[in-house]
């Protein structure tokens, strides 16, 4: 707990980047009883701009920002642009520039100044040097690939992110000391205003062609206000203070509980690149948690290594009590790359693992993997087309699905094998899990060209159309019949025209009219959109329902539920099609369950609603 200026206690908000959200591209054909219910089967409107574009915002953990579906693409582009410019910015951090600031308060002030100036370089320059090092090359590679793929264009700028205008007023930065001198929290409060000039957004031709039908969209937004209340963590290093993403996560998890340890676990590393990977195998084989953490790249895991003494004894005791045994043998490595960053490929490996009397063996060699457990043996080189066989067994092997598989295969037939990334820090080599993930991601992007990416997008569209018409199940959309265990699926194609509407009122009118004239199967419309007379559809459309306070949400749910429950009672819909606030608001304990992170809460809601 921290304290306000008047001496009262408060729980600092835990920062989380919240991106604009929209319905999944291919949700299941039958709505499920999950938060918000299930959107229509395929909703291309989720990727079409409407009344403006929000910037990425920082909101308390578990909350969903206030935004309409139509803002999805614009918001994502804004975020991509920021990331892209960050990649360029990092190339400008030259040797000898220590970055950081003279005090924790100055870190917060400079952060807000950099954000207000849309200055990605200024933000990156504040990061703890190890974190800056972790992010530098992957971001450079990612932005280069996104430009090559024409996801965004060449106008992405280091000095000012195109299209964004951010203003902060009444900025206040208050330091929050911890029990150690080198780690200090900062609470940043301000009023923020953001707007977007769509004409200068760095949107590439691929997005214009594939998401907007060939015409550059109008992504302009009027200024939008929001209050800023962030709690972040700064770390002192060699007399300078730096912003730290990983320490901020650690401090958020600690939550003001036990004291921060004065010293960290020793990061031991290895003398060679392959030695770092072997050390991780050895630590896993020994179930030695301290050794596992010690061989992690300190640029990535410094915060974990610093906070580990708080929990490692208890965690190791639990691991020791587990009836688990792991053994590795016949490991062969090959190393590629140069400088202080290398890739270690595991060319061969044998592993035996057992738990509670069950044993599994895995042998990898010459590009094949043999897996054995009990009476089951699987050999990747002798099993043929597993994906095709699985799709055939599921009845999903139609032409469109096969086309999607082929598009992926052709796009990635030149994907270079990847291995484990290791990095040399202070003369020792360390295992880099974040670096490994980043290098795999970059390798995937490297393997793509614009035509291949376009082919994959087109193939996904074809599969989506197959789902919406029932053709993927081998059913003619003009004569939908019994398709076995899945049941009767209607024709959803009539709803396509409604997805072209930008305003909720027009979308709702289109859906109601389509249901009335029979062109839209009502089973493909989520109940809160289907029953306009219940008056809540727009709250889900805009996302307002997810950001309500507990009292507002409880009043909303209590008032709205009876309208939908009457349709459950007369058999028009099933209770399963409704989110719990519309089917069983009495089970939500007076809370907006979309924002609750309390352990066990969801289990209690589920048990209540299904009893």
XYZ file of C-alpha atoms in Angstrom:
611
model
C 0.000 0.000 0.000
C 1.107 3.577 -0.681
C -0.152 6.822 0.812
C -1.845 9.857 -0.699
C -0.896 13.405 0.201
C -3.529 13.455 2.962
C -2.032 10.373 4.631
C -4.735 7.950 3.519
C -3.733 4.604 2.033
C -4.298 3.526 -1.547
C -3.383 0.550 -3.685
C -1.350 1.865 -6.630
C -2.743 0.865 -10.013
C -0.788 -1.801 -11.776
C 0.050 -0.567 -15.251
C -0.928 -2.632 -18.217
C -0.911 -1.634 -21.850
C -4.450 -2.058 -23.121
C -4.866 -2.271 -26.875
C -8.123 -1.764 -28.696
C -10.061 -4.995 -28.693
C -12.473 -6.566 -31.127
C -14.134 -9.904 -31.774
C -11.932 -12.822 -32.803
C -11.600 -13.493 -36.505
C -13.003 -17.007 -36.330
C -15.078 -17.559 -33.175
C -16.912 -20.849 -32.671
C -20.208 -21.184 -34.538
C -22.266 -21.296 -31.335
C -22.083 -18.421 -28.815
C -20.510 -19.341 -25.498
C -21.154 -18.168 -21.970
C -18.014 -16.118 -21.618
C -17.521 -12.477 -20.686
C -19.403 -10.489 -23.273
C -20.918 -13.539 -24.932
C -19.809 -14.362 -28.451
C -19.805 -11.991 -31.446
C -21.194 -12.984 -34.852
C -19.378 -15.792 -36.617
C -17.218 -13.533 -38.754
C -17.096 -9.802 -38.258
C -14.924 -7.937 -40.760
C -16.217 -4.702 -39.256
C -13.873 -5.358 -36.372
C -11.096 -4.204 -38.676
C -12.796 -1.113 -40.135
C -12.330 2.390 -38.689
C -15.362 4.321 -37.518
C -15.485 7.424 -35.381
C -11.870 7.900 -34.428
C -8.677 6.289 -33.283
C -7.541 6.026 -29.676
C -3.917 5.955 -28.782
C -2.588 3.095 -26.694
C -3.471 3.867 -23.101
C -2.298 2.589 -19.752
C -5.126 1.378 -17.553
C -5.381 -0.605 -14.309
C -4.886 -4.366 -14.614
C -7.977 -6.250 -15.669
C -9.850 -3.328 -17.123
C -10.855 -2.824 -20.724
C -10.597 0.663 -22.158
C -13.573 2.574 -23.559
C -13.458 2.150 -27.310
C -15.660 1.099 -30.208
C -15.006 -1.781 -32.561
C -14.396 0.635 -35.368
C -11.282 1.964 -33.661
C -9.415 -1.336 -33.818
C -7.311 -0.865 -36.914
C -6.423 2.726 -36.162
C -5.354 1.914 -32.629
C -3.241 -1.001 -33.753
C -1.580 1.110 -36.403
C -0.790 3.730 -33.788
C 0.851 1.093 -31.630
C 2.747 -0.405 -34.570
C 3.971 3.059 -35.468
C 5.230 3.608 -31.948
C 7.039 0.282 -31.967
C 8.442 1.016 -35.390
C 9.743 4.407 -34.436
C 11.163 2.834 -31.296
C 13.181 0.540 -33.531
C 14.631 3.497 -35.388
C 15.194 5.328 -32.136
C 17.297 2.587 -30.681
C 19.780 2.882 -33.515
C 20.465 6.413 -32.317
C 21.593 5.355 -28.850
C 25.315 5.544 -29.307
C 28.154 4.257 -27.206
C 28.902 6.495 -24.267
C 25.325 7.757 -23.914
C 24.323 6.529 -20.462
C 20.723 7.710 -20.790
C 18.589 7.697 -17.680
C 18.133 10.711 -15.416
C 19.564 12.289 -12.300
C 16.665 11.229 -10.025
C 13.532 9.072 -10.008
C 11.385 12.206 -10.297
C 13.321 13.328 -13.354
C 12.785 9.894 -14.930
C 9.026 10.396 -14.627
C 9.150 13.963 -15.890
C 11.311 13.046 -18.870
C 9.081 10.085 -19.661
C 6.038 12.342 -19.882
C 7.971 14.917 -21.931
C 9.090 12.213 -24.362
C 5.582 10.793 -24.710
C 4.132 14.249 -25.237
C 6.728 14.899 -27.936
C 5.973 11.476 -29.503
C 9.718 10.967 -29.097
C 10.435 7.240 -29.090
C 14.144 7.874 -28.655
C 13.486 9.787 -25.469
C 11.493 6.898 -24.014
C 14.044 4.239 -24.958
C 16.864 6.381 -23.613
C 15.313 6.162 -20.135
C 15.352 2.355 -19.969
C 17.718 0.409 -17.763
C 20.755 -0.356 -19.991
C 20.245 -4.122 -19.896
C 16.612 -3.785 -20.963
C 17.592 -1.342 -23.693
C 20.124 -3.917 -24.880
C 17.492 -6.662 -24.841
C 15.127 -4.699 -27.060
C 17.518 -2.997 -29.464
C 18.276 -5.421 -32.292
C 14.944 -7.295 -32.324
C 13.055 -4.003 -32.682
C 15.343 -2.871 -35.477
C 14.790 -6.166 -37.306
C 11.029 -6.146 -36.715
C 10.550 -2.618 -38.015
C 12.716 -3.329 -41.064
C 10.582 -6.353 -41.878
C 7.296 -4.519 -41.354
C 8.439 -1.824 -43.744
C 9.578 -4.436 -46.265
C 6.181 -6.145 -45.987
C 4.500 -2.737 -46.377
C 2.594 -3.042 -43.132
C 3.661 0.560 -42.620
C 5.458 2.938 -44.893
C 8.783 4.746 -44.968
C 7.431 7.811 -43.157
C 7.857 6.206 -39.721
C 10.016 8.750 -37.926
C 12.457 8.739 -35.051
C 11.868 12.292 -33.897
C 8.082 12.352 -34.041
C 5.710 9.445 -34.550
C 3.556 10.406 -37.506
C -0.101 11.093 -36.937
C -0.109 11.213 -33.137
C -0.621 14.274 -30.979
C -0.358 13.721 -27.218
C -0.616 16.459 -24.598
C -0.257 16.088 -20.821
C -1.334 18.725 -18.352
C -0.914 19.049 -14.583
C 1.854 16.445 -14.568
C 2.918 15.380 -11.086
C 5.607 12.821 -10.286
C 5.903 11.589 -6.696
C 8.745 9.243 -5.668
C 7.799 6.228 -3.548
C 10.958 4.919 -1.831
C 11.331 1.226 -1.060
C 13.390 -0.479 1.649
C 16.474 -0.422 -0.602
C 18.295 2.635 -1.891
C 18.649 1.565 -5.519
C 14.955 0.874 -6.285
C 12.330 3.617 -6.090
C 8.781 3.717 -7.329
C 7.262 6.750 -9.002
C 3.596 7.655 -9.131
C 2.762 9.730 -12.219
C -0.491 11.656 -12.368
C -1.669 13.898 -15.200
C -4.523 14.709 -17.525
C -3.831 13.436 -21.019
C -5.332 14.454 -24.350
C -4.665 12.531 -27.543
C -5.752 12.829 -31.141
C -4.810 11.287 -34.468
C -4.131 12.854 -37.849
C -4.859 9.923 -40.126
C -3.263 11.520 -43.157
C 0.188 11.286 -41.600
C -0.171 7.857 -40.005
C 2.538 5.551 -41.437
C 0.104 3.049 -42.951
C 1.663 0.748 -45.536
C 0.136 -0.377 -48.815
C -0.518 -3.883 -47.487
C -2.904 -2.560 -44.829
C -4.529 -0.170 -47.275
C -5.101 -2.952 -49.802
C -6.100 -5.757 -47.460
C -7.864 -3.979 -44.591
C -9.329 -0.952 -46.340
C -10.160 -2.167 -49.834
C -7.474 -0.123 -51.564
C -8.497 3.299 -50.239
C -6.628 5.069 -47.480
C -9.101 5.341 -44.591
C -10.023 8.446 -42.666
C -8.466 7.726 -39.281
C -8.728 11.224 -37.857
C -9.981 11.506 -34.302
C -11.049 14.434 -32.200
C -9.038 15.038 -29.015
C -9.884 12.514 -26.314
C -9.183 13.126 -22.639
C -8.141 10.561 -20.058
C -6.639 10.711 -16.590
C -3.181 9.246 -16.087
C -2.348 7.516 -12.812
C 0.607 5.187 -13.249
C 2.931 3.575 -10.756
C 6.265 2.566 -12.298
C 9.663 1.566 -10.942
C 13.046 3.206 -11.377
C 16.456 1.650 -10.683
C 19.754 3.313 -9.871
C 22.855 2.272 -11.758
C 26.257 3.986 -11.494
C 24.739 7.214 -10.216
C 21.969 7.433 -12.828
C 18.290 6.483 -12.496
C 16.491 4.463 -15.152
C 12.973 3.342 -15.914
C 12.600 -0.451 -15.751
C 9.792 -2.485 -17.275
C 10.873 -5.710 -15.561
C 11.338 -4.135 -12.137
C 7.917 -2.494 -12.535
C 6.397 -5.942 -13.065
C 8.301 -7.326 -10.080
C 7.198 -4.465 -7.839
C 3.607 -4.848 -8.993
C 3.775 -8.530 -8.051
C 5.409 -7.790 -4.685
C 2.621 -5.337 -3.951
C 4.376 -3.715 -1.002
C 4.700 -7.021 0.868
C 8.040 -8.520 1.914
C 11.135 -6.346 1.736
C 13.168 -6.301 -1.453
C 16.377 -8.325 -0.912
C 19.567 -6.304 -0.581
C 21.391 -8.621 -2.973
C 20.417 -10.845 -5.887
C 21.049 -14.441 -6.801
C 24.411 -14.737 -8.520
C 24.170 -14.822 -12.317
C 26.783 -17.469 -13.087
C 26.692 -18.021 -16.827
C 29.104 -20.251 -18.759
C 32.406 -19.952 -20.587
C 31.015 -20.826 -24.048
C 27.737 -20.283 -25.928
C 26.878 -23.982 -25.937
C 27.933 -24.168 -22.292
C 25.101 -21.782 -21.375
C 22.519 -24.074 -22.970
C 24.126 -27.158 -21.420
C 24.006 -25.416 -18.031
C 20.251 -24.931 -18.429
C 19.809 -28.612 -19.314
C 21.880 -29.556 -16.257
C 19.820 -27.293 -13.980
C 16.554 -28.737 -15.287
C 17.883 -32.267 -14.866
C 18.849 -31.478 -11.263
C 15.566 -29.605 -10.666
C 17.785 -26.813 -9.321
C 15.741 -23.611 -9.468
C 18.585 -21.356 -8.357
C 20.828 -22.723 -11.112
C 18.062 -22.205 -13.704
C 17.618 -18.563 -12.710
C 21.382 -18.048 -12.455
C 22.029 -19.018 -16.055
C 19.406 -16.597 -17.425
C 20.648 -13.521 -19.262
C 20.854 -10.758 -16.610
C 19.876 -8.179 -19.229
C 16.499 -9.916 -19.279
C 16.317 -11.497 -15.836
C 18.026 -8.978 -13.552
C 14.767 -8.182 -11.755
C 13.943 -11.891 -11.367
C 17.417 -12.576 -10.007
C 17.107 -9.642 -7.592
C 13.699 -10.691 -6.229
C 14.339 -14.473 -6.295
C 15.600 -14.712 -2.671
C 12.070 -13.758 -1.585
C 10.544 -16.970 -2.931
C 13.224 -19.409 -4.023
C 13.474 -21.507 -0.837
C 9.758 -22.209 -0.755
C 9.635 -22.851 -4.494
C 12.625 -25.219 -4.337
C 11.047 -27.134 -1.450
C 7.896 -27.678 -3.502
C 10.003 -28.824 -6.436
C 11.940 -31.230 -4.229
C 8.700 -32.789 -2.997
C 7.471 -33.450 -6.515
C 7.840 -37.004 -7.784
C 9.576 -35.907 -10.975
C 12.775 -37.109 -12.613
C 14.345 -35.761 -15.805
C 17.481 -36.991 -17.549
C 19.194 -35.725 -20.721
C 21.831 -37.507 -22.775
C 23.475 -37.569 -26.204
C 23.114 -33.798 -26.650
C 24.801 -32.300 -29.707
C 25.084 -28.560 -30.351
C 26.038 -26.313 -33.234
C 26.727 -22.602 -32.827
C 26.185 -19.822 -35.351
C 26.540 -16.058 -35.313
C 29.276 -13.767 -34.092
C 29.915 -11.068 -31.524
C 28.279 -11.230 -28.114
C 25.019 -12.768 -29.404
C 24.947 -16.318 -30.789
C 22.402 -18.974 -31.750
C 22.855 -22.487 -30.371
C 21.006 -25.222 -32.246
C 20.270 -28.490 -30.449
C 21.028 -30.967 -33.232
C 20.432 -34.118 -31.196
C 19.013 -34.945 -27.785
C 17.606 -37.807 -25.770
C 15.373 -37.155 -22.789
C 13.624 -39.359 -20.276
C 11.100 -37.896 -17.863
C 8.976 -39.640 -15.276
C 6.288 -38.519 -12.843
C 4.065 -40.618 -10.595
C 5.031 -43.839 -12.307
C 4.522 -42.614 -15.882
C 7.566 -42.332 -18.165
C 8.072 -40.414 -21.379
C 11.059 -40.601 -23.701
C 11.953 -38.209 -26.491
C 14.744 -38.666 -28.984
C 15.594 -35.984 -31.517
C 18.152 -36.629 -34.234
C 18.637 -36.065 -37.966
C 15.536 -33.856 -38.165
C 13.223 -36.498 -36.701
C 11.577 -36.672 -33.286
C 10.535 -39.971 -31.716
C 8.160 -39.743 -28.776
C 7.257 -42.776 -26.658
C 4.881 -43.123 -23.719
C 3.445 -46.406 -22.432
C 2.276 -48.298 -25.543
C 2.293 -45.246 -27.799
C 5.156 -44.319 -30.116
C 5.203 -41.365 -32.488
C 7.876 -40.794 -35.138
C 7.630 -37.418 -36.881
C 9.406 -38.744 -39.961
C 7.049 -41.687 -40.431
C 3.712 -40.139 -39.585
C 2.978 -38.452 -42.904
C 0.638 -35.488 -43.171
C -0.607 -35.247 -39.601
C -2.392 -31.946 -40.159
C -4.212 -33.223 -43.230
C -5.172 -36.432 -41.461
C -6.491 -34.542 -38.454
C -8.564 -32.201 -40.635
C -9.993 -35.134 -42.532
C -10.952 -36.859 -39.288
C -12.706 -33.666 -38.177
C -14.457 -33.233 -41.512
C -12.665 -29.932 -42.166
C -10.617 -30.896 -45.213
C -12.446 -28.768 -47.758
C -10.704 -26.865 -50.538
C -10.453 -23.594 -48.597
C -8.828 -25.188 -45.563
C -6.378 -27.043 -47.792
C -5.630 -23.734 -49.508
C -4.784 -22.143 -46.157
C -2.410 -24.986 -45.300
C -0.718 -24.703 -48.681
C -0.373 -20.919 -48.328
C 1.445 -21.386 -45.017
C 3.637 -24.167 -46.378
C 4.689 -22.132 -49.417
C 5.312 -19.002 -47.337
C 7.555 -20.747 -44.830
C 9.323 -23.326 -46.976
C 12.434 -21.134 -46.751
C 12.193 -20.567 -42.984
C 15.659 -20.948 -41.536
C 15.994 -23.350 -38.584
C 16.190 -21.495 -35.311
C 17.817 -22.401 -32.053
C 18.370 -20.984 -28.596
C 19.709 -17.451 -28.308
C 22.570 -16.826 -25.887
C 24.354 -13.589 -25.039
C 27.688 -12.711 -23.515
C 27.453 -10.348 -20.536
C 30.554 -9.363 -18.537
C 32.570 -12.175 -20.096
C 30.078 -14.995 -19.451
C 27.443 -16.571 -21.720
C 23.811 -16.703 -20.647
C 20.602 -18.325 -21.853
C 18.188 -15.694 -23.297
C 14.509 -16.784 -23.323
C 13.201 -13.383 -24.450
C 15.932 -13.172 -27.059
C 15.047 -16.655 -28.299
C 11.390 -15.713 -28.704
C 12.304 -12.458 -30.458
C 14.679 -14.217 -32.857
C 12.043 -16.800 -33.752
C 9.556 -14.009 -34.438
C 12.064 -12.164 -36.607
C 12.898 -15.385 -38.471
C 9.216 -15.856 -39.272
C 9.016 -12.296 -40.621
C 12.255 -12.801 -42.584
C 10.710 -15.802 -44.323
C 7.719 -13.811 -45.599
C 7.356 -11.492 -48.550
C 4.380 -9.267 -49.317
C 2.849 -11.650 -51.862
C 3.085 -14.583 -49.455
C 1.479 -12.571 -46.668
C -1.290 -11.479 -49.029
C -1.884 -15.120 -50.018
C -2.217 -16.101 -46.341
C -4.693 -13.278 -45.698
C -6.759 -14.293 -48.729
C -6.700 -17.919 -47.618
C -7.938 -16.930 -44.157
C -10.786 -14.995 -45.777
C -11.784 -18.038 -47.782
C -11.825 -20.198 -44.656
C -13.906 -17.569 -42.855
C -16.399 -17.604 -45.705
C -16.513 -21.403 -45.503
C -17.357 -21.223 -41.822
C -20.038 -18.596 -42.344
C -21.807 -20.633 -45.033
C -21.237 -24.088 -43.553
C -19.231 -25.147 -46.618
C -16.239 -26.078 -44.477
C -18.339 -28.941 -43.101
C -19.203 -30.107 -46.606
C -22.624 -28.447 -46.490
C -24.123 -26.338 -49.293
C -25.080 -22.922 -47.907
C -28.322 -23.072 -49.889
C -29.352 -26.311 -48.260
C -27.979 -26.465 -44.736
C -28.856 -29.714 -43.137
C -27.813 -32.125 -40.442
C -24.032 -32.259 -40.040
C -23.817 -34.732 -37.221
C -22.600 -33.808 -33.782
C -22.263 -30.117 -34.631
C -25.993 -29.802 -35.227
C -27.888 -27.540 -37.590
C -26.017 -24.532 -38.871
C -27.908 -21.746 -40.610
C -26.800 -19.366 -43.320
C -24.940 -16.384 -41.884
C -24.138 -14.758 -45.206
C -27.034 -12.306 -44.904
C -25.319 -10.482 -42.084
C -22.360 -9.448 -44.254
C -24.070 -6.233 -45.348
C -24.528 -5.204 -41.718
C -20.796 -5.343 -41.146
C -20.367 -2.469 -43.588
C -22.174 -0.112 -41.206
C -19.936 2.203 -39.188
C -22.446 3.307 -36.573
C -24.111 1.020 -34.060
C -27.596 2.354 -34.776
C -27.245 1.459 -38.454
C -25.739 -1.949 -37.663
C -28.562 -2.737 -35.215
C -31.252 -1.662 -37.665
C -29.650 -3.822 -40.363
C -29.563 -6.879 -38.100
C -33.164 -6.474 -36.959
C -34.352 -5.975 -40.535
C -32.405 -9.013 -41.720
C -33.867 -11.217 -39.023
C -37.362 -9.955 -39.843
C -37.067 -10.646 -43.587
C -35.297 -13.984 -43.104
C -31.986 -13.013 -44.717
C -30.133 -13.364 -41.409
C -30.224 -16.491 -39.273
C -30.832 -15.142 -35.743
C -28.652 -17.868 -34.225
C -25.630 -16.060 -35.676
C -26.401 -12.833 -33.838
C -25.293 -12.362 -30.234
C -28.403 -11.789 -28.073
C -27.466 -8.307 -26.907
C -27.342 -7.241 -30.577
C -30.262 -9.417 -31.619
C -32.811 -8.045 -29.152
C -32.574 -4.294 -29.718
C -35.529 -3.678 -27.443
C -33.400 -4.693 -24.453
C -31.365 -1.550 -25.083
C -27.834 -2.694 -24.192
C -26.206 -3.546 -27.520
C -24.449 -0.227 -27.928
C -22.784 -0.583 -24.517
C -21.092 -3.770 -25.756
C -20.388 -2.231 -29.181
C -18.485 0.693 -27.625
C -16.956 -1.356 -24.804
C -18.509 0.875 -22.134
C -19.826 -2.165 -20.276
C -16.292 -3.367 -19.566
C -15.130 -0.128 -17.929
C -18.126 0.413 -15.622
C -17.580 0.686 -11.895
C -18.910 -2.156 -9.765
C -21.995 -0.149 -8.777
C -22.705 0.969 -12.356
C -22.215 -2.558 -13.665
C -24.472 -4.115 -11.020
C -27.255 -1.627 -11.757
C -26.856 -2.202 -15.505
C -26.926 -6.002 -15.152
C -29.863 -6.065 -12.741
C -31.928 -3.800 -14.989
C -31.020 -5.530 -18.282
C -31.142 -9.215 -17.330
C -34.956 -9.640 -17.114
C -35.357 -8.571 -20.751
C -33.083 -11.396 -21.895
C -34.277 -13.947 -19.372
C -37.784 -13.790 -20.841
C -36.337 -15.104 -24.108
C -34.611 -17.908 -22.224
C -37.876 -18.767 -20.478
C -39.843 -19.037 -23.729
C -37.123 -21.081 -25.451
C -36.078 -18.425 -28.000
C -32.475 -18.592 -26.788
C -30.550 -20.714 -24.313
C -28.994 -19.377 -21.145
C -25.645 -20.524 -22.547
C -25.800 -17.766 -25.183
C -25.769 -14.993 -22.572
C -22.858 -13.576 -20.590
C -23.381 -14.057 -16.865
C -24.344 -10.430 -16.248
C -27.402 -11.024 -18.446
C -28.198 -14.568 -17.322
C -27.171 -14.704 -13.653
C -26.257 -11.236 -12.382
C -26.949 -12.490 -8.864
C -23.787 -14.614 -9.081
C -21.403 -11.717 -9.708
C -21.215 -10.618 -6.056
C -21.933 -6.989 -6.918
C -18.789 -6.648 -9.055
C -17.937 -5.912 -12.664
C -16.497 -9.330 -13.283
C -14.549 -8.197 -16.357
C -12.212 -6.276 -14.053
C -11.880 -8.696 -11.113
C -8.509 -10.384 -10.567
C -9.311 -11.887 -7.160
C -8.173 -15.501 -6.875
C -11.093 -17.922 -6.852
C -13.662 -15.314 -7.917
C -14.296 -16.765 -11.379
C -14.664 -20.257 -9.920
C -17.283 -18.981 -7.486
C -19.190 -17.239 -10.271
C -19.131 -20.356 -12.430
C -20.230 -22.624 -9.596
C -23.091 -20.267 -8.736
C -24.235 -19.837 -12.339
C -24.219 -23.552 -13.133
C -25.772 -24.794 -9.903
